[in-house]
PDB file of N, CA and C in Angstrom:
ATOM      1  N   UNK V 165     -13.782  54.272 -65.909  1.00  0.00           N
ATOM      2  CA  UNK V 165     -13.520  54.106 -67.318  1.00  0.00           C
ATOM      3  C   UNK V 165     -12.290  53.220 -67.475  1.00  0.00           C
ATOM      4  N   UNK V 166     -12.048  52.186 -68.712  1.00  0.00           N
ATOM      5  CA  UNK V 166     -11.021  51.751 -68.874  1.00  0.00           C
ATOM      6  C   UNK V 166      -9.945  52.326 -69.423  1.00  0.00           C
ATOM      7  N   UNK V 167      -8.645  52.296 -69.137  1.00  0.00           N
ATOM      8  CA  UNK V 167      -7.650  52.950 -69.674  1.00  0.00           C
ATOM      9  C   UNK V 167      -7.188  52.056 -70.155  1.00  0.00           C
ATOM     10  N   UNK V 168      -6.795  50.859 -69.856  1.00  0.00           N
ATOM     11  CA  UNK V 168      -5.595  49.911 -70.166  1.00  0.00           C
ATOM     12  C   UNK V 168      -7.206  47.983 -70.718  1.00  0.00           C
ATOM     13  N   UNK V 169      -7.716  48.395 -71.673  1.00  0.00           N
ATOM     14  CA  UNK V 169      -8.151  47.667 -72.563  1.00  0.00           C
ATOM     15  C   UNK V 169      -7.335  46.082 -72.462  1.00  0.00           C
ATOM     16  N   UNK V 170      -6.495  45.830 -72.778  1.00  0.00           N
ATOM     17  CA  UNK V 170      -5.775  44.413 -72.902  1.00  0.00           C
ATOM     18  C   UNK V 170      -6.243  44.103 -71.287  1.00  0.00           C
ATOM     19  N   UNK V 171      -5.310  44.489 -70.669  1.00  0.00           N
ATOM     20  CA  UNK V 171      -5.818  44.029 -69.232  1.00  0.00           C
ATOM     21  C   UNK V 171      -6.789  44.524 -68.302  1.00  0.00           C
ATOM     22  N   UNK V 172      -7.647  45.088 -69.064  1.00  0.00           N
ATOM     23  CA  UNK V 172      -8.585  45.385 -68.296  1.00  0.00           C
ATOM     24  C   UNK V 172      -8.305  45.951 -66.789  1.00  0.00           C
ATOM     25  N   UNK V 173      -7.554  47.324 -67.061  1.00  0.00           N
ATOM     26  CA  UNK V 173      -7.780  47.908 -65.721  1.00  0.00           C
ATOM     27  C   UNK V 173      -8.065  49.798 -65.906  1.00  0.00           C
ATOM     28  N   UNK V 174      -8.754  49.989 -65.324  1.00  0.00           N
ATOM     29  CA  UNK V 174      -9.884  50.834 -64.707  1.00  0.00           C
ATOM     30  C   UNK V 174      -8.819  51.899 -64.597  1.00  0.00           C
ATOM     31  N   UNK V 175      -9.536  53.328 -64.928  1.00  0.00           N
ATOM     32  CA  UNK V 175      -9.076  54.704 -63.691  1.00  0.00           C
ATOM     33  C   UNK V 175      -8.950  54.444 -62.292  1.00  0.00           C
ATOM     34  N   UNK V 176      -9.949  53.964 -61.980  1.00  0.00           N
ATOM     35  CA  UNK V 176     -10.328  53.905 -60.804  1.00  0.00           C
ATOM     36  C   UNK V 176      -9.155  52.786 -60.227  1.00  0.00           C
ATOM     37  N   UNK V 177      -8.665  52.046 -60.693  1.00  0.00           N
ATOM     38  CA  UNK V 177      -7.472  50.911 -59.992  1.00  0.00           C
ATOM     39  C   UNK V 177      -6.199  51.575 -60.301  1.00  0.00           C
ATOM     40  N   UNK V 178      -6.202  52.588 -60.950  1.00  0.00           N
ATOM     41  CA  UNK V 178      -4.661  53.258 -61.248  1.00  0.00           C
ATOM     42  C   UNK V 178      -4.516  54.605 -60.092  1.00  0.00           C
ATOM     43  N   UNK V 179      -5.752  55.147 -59.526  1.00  0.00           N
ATOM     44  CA  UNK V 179      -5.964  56.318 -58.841  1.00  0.00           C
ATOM     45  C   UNK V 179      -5.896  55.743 -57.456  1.00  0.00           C
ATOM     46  N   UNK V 180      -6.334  53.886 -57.089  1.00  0.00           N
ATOM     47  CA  UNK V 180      -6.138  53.427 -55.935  1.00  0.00           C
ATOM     48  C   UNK V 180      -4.659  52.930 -55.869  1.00  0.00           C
ATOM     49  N   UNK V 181      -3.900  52.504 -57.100  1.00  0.00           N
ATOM     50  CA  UNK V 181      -2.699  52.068 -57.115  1.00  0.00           C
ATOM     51  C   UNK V 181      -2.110  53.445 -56.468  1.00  0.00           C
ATOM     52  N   UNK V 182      -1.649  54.191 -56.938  1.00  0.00           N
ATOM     53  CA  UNK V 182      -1.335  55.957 -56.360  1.00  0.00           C
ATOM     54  C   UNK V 182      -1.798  55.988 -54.803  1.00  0.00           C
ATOM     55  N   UNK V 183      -2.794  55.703 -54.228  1.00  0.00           N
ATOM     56  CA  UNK V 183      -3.019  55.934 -52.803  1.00  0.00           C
ATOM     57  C   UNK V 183      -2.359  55.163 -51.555  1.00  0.00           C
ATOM     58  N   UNK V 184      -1.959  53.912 -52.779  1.00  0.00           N
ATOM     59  CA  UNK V 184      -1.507  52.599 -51.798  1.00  0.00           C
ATOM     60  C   UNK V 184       0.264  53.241 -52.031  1.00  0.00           C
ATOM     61  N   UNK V 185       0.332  54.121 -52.567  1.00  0.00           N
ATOM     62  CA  UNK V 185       2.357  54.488 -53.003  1.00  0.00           C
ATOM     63  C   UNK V 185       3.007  53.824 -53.862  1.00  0.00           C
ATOM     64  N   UNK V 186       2.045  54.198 -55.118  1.00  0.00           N
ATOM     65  CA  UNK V 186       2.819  53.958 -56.822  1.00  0.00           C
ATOM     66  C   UNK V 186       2.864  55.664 -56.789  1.00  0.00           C
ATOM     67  N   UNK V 187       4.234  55.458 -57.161  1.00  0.00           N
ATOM     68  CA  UNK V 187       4.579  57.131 -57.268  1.00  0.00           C
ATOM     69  C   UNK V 187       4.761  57.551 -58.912  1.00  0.00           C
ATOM     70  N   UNK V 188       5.268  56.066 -59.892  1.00  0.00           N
ATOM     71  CA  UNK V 188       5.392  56.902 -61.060  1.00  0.00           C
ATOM     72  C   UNK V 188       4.767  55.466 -62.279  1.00  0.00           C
ATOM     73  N   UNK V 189       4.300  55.740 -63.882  1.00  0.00           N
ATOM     74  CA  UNK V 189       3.989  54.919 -63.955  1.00  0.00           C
ATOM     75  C   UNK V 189       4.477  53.698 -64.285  1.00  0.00           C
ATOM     76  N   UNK V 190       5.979  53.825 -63.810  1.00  0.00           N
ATOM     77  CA  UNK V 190       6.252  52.089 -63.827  1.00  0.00           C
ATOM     78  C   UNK V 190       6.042  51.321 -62.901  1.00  0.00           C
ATOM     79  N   UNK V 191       6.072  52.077 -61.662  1.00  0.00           N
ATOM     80  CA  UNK V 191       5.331  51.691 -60.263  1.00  0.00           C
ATOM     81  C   UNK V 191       3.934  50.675 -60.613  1.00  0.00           C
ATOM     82  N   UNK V 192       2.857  51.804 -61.238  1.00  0.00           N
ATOM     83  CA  UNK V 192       1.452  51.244 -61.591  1.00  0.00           C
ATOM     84  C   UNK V 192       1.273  49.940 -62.759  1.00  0.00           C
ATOM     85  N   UNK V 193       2.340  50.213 -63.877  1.00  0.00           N
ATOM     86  CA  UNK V 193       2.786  49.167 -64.553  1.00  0.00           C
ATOM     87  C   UNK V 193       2.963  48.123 -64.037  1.00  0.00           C
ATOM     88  N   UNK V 194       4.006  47.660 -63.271  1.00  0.00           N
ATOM     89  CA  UNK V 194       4.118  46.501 -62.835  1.00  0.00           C
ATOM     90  C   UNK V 194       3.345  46.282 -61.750  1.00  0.00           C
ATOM     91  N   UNK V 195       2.588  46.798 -61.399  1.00  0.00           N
ATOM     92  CA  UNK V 195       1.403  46.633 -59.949  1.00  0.00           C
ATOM     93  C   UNK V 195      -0.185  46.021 -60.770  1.00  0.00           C
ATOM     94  N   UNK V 196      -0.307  46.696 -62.071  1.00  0.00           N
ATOM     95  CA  UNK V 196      -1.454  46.374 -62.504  1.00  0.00           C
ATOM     96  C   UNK V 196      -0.874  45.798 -63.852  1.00  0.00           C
ATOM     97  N   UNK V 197       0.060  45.758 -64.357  1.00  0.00           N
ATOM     98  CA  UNK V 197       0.216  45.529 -66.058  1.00  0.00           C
ATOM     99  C   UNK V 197      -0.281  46.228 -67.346  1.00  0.00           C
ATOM    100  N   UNK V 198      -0.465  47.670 -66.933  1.00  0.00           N
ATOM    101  CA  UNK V 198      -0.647  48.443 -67.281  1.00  0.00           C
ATOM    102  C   UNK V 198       0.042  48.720 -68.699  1.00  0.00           C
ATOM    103  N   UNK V 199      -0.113  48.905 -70.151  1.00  0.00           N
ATOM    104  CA  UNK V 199       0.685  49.112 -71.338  1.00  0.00           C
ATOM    105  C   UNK V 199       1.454  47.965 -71.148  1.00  0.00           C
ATOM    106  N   UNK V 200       1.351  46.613 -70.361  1.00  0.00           N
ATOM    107  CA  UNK V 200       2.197  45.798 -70.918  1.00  0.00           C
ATOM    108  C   UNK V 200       2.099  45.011 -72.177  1.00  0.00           C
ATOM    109  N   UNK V 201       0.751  45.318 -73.119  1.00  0.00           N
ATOM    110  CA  UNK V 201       0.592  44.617 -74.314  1.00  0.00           C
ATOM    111  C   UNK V 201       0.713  45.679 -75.472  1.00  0.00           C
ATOM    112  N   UNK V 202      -0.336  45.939 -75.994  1.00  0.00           N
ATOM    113  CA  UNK V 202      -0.055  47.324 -76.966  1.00  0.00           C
ATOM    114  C   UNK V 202       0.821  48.477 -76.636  1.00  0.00           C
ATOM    115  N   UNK V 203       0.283  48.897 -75.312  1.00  0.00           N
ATOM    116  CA  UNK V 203       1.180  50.219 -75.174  1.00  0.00           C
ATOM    117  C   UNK V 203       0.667  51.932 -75.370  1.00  0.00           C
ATOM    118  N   UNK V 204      -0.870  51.363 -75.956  1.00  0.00           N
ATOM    119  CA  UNK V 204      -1.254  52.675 -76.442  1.00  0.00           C
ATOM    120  C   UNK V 204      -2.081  53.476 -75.082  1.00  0.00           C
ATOM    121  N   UNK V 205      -2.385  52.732 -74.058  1.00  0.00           N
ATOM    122  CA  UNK V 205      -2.902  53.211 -72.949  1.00  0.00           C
ATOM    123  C   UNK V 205      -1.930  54.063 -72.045  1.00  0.00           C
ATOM    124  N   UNK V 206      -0.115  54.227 -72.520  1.00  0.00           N
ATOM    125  CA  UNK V 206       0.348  54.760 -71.583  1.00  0.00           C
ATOM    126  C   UNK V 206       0.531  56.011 -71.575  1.00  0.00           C
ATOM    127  N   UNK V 207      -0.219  56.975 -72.404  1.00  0.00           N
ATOM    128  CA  UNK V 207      -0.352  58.615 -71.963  1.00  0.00           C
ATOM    129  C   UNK V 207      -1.411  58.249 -71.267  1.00  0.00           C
ATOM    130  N   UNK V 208      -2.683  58.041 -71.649  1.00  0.00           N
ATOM    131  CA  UNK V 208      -3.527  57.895 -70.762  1.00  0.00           C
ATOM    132  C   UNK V 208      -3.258  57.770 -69.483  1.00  0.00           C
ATOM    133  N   UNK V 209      -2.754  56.070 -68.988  1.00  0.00           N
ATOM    134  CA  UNK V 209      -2.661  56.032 -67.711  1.00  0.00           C
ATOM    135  C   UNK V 209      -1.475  57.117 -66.636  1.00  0.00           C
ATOM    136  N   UNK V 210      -0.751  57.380 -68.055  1.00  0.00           N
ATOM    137  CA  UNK V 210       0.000  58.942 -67.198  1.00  0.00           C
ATOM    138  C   UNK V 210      -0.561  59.943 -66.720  1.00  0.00           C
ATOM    139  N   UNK V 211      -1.965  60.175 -67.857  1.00  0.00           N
ATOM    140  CA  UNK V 211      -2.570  61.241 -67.228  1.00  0.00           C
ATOM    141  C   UNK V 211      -3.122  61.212 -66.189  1.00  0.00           C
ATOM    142  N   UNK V 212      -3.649  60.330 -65.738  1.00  0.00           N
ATOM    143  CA  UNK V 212      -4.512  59.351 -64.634  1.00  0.00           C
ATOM    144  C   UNK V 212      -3.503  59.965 -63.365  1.00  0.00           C
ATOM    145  N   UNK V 213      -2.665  59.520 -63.408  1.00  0.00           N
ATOM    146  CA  UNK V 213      -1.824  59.890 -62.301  1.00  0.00           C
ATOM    147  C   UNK V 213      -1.310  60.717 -62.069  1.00  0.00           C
ATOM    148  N   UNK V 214      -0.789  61.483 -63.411  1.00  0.00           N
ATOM    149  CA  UNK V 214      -0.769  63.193 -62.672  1.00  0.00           C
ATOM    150  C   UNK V 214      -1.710  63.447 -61.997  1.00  0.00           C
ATOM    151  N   UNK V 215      -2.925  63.885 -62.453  1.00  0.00           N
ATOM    152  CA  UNK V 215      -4.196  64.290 -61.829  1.00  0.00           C
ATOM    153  C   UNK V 215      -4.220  63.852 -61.142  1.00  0.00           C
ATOM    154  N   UNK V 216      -4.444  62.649 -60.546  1.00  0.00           N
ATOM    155  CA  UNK V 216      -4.544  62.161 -58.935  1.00  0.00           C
ATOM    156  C   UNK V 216      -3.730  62.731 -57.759  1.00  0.00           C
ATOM    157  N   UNK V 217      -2.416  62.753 -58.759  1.00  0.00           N
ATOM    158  CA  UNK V 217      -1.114  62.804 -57.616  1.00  0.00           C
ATOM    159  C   UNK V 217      -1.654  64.434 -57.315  1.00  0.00           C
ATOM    160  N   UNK V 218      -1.798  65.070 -58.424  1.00  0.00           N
ATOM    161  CA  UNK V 218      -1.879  66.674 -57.945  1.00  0.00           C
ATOM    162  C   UNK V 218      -3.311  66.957 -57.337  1.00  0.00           C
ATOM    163  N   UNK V 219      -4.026  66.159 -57.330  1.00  0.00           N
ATOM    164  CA  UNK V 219      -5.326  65.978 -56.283  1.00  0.00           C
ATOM    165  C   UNK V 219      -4.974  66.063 -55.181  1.00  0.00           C
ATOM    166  N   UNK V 220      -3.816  65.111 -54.576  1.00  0.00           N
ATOM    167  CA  UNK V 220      -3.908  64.378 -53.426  1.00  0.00           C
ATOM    168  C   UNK V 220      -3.160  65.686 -52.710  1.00  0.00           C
ATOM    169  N   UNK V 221      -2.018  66.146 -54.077  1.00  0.00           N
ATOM    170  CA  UNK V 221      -1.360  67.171 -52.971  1.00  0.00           C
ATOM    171  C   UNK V 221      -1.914  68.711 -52.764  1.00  0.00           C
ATOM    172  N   UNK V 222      -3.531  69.122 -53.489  1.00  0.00           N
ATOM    173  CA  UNK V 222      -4.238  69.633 -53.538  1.00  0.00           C
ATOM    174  C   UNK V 222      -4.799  69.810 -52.227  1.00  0.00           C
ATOM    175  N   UNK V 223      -4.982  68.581 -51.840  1.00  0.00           N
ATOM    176  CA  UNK V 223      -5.712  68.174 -50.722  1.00  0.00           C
ATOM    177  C   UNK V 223      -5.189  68.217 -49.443  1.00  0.00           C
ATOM    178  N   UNK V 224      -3.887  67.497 -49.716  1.00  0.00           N
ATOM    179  CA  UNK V 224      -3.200  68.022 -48.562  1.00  0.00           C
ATOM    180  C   UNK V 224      -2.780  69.564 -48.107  1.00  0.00           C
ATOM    181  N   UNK V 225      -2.479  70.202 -49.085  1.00  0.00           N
ATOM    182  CA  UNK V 225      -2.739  71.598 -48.773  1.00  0.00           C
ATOM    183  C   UNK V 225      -3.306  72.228 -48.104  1.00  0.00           C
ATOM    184  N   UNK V 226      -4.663  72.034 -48.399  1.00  0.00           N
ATOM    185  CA  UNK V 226      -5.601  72.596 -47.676  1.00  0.00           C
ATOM    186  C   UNK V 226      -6.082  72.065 -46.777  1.00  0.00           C
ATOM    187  N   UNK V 227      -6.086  71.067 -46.712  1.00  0.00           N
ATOM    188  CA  UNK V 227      -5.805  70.577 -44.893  1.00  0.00           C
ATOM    189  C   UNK V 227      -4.701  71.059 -43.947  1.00  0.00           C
ATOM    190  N   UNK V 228      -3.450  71.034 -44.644  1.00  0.00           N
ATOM    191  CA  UNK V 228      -2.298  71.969 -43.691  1.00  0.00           C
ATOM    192  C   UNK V 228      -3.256  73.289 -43.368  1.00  0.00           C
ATOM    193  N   UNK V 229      -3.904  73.798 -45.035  1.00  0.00           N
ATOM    194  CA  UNK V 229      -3.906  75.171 -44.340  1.00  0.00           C
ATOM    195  C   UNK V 229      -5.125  75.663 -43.409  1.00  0.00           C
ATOM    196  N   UNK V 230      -5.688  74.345 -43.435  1.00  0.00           N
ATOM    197  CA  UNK V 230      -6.861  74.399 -42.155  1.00  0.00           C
ATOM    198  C   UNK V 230      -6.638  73.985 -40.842  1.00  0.00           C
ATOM    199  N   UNK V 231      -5.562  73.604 -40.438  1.00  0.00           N
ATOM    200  CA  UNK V 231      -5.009  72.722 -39.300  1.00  0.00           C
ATOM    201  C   UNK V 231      -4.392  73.772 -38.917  1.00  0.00           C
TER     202      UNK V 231
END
């Protein structure tokens, strides 16, 4: 889905920005240009990245706690 309309970038490129080590969203901002025109995409793309980030450390979890 698109989050960021002006520049055309994707969930899906804000959830890979996060994997490559954008940790917050000014990280993803200046990596993709994210809310650099309107601005109205940036709860959105915040939400994007909580959820991911707390995915990832979801994930890692339970891999520790299977290892």
């Amino acid at each position: 889905m698109y989050i960021c309309i002006c520049n055309a970038v994707t969930e899906r490129e804000i959830r890979h920005a996060v994997d490559l080590g954008a940790h917050s969203f000014h990280d993803v901002s200046n990596d993709l240009g994210v809310a650099a025109c309107c601005g109205k995409c940036k709860k959105d793309a915040c939400r994007v990245i909580r959820e991911h980030k707390a995915g990832l450390r979801d994930m890692r979890a339970l891999v520790s706690a299977a290892g």
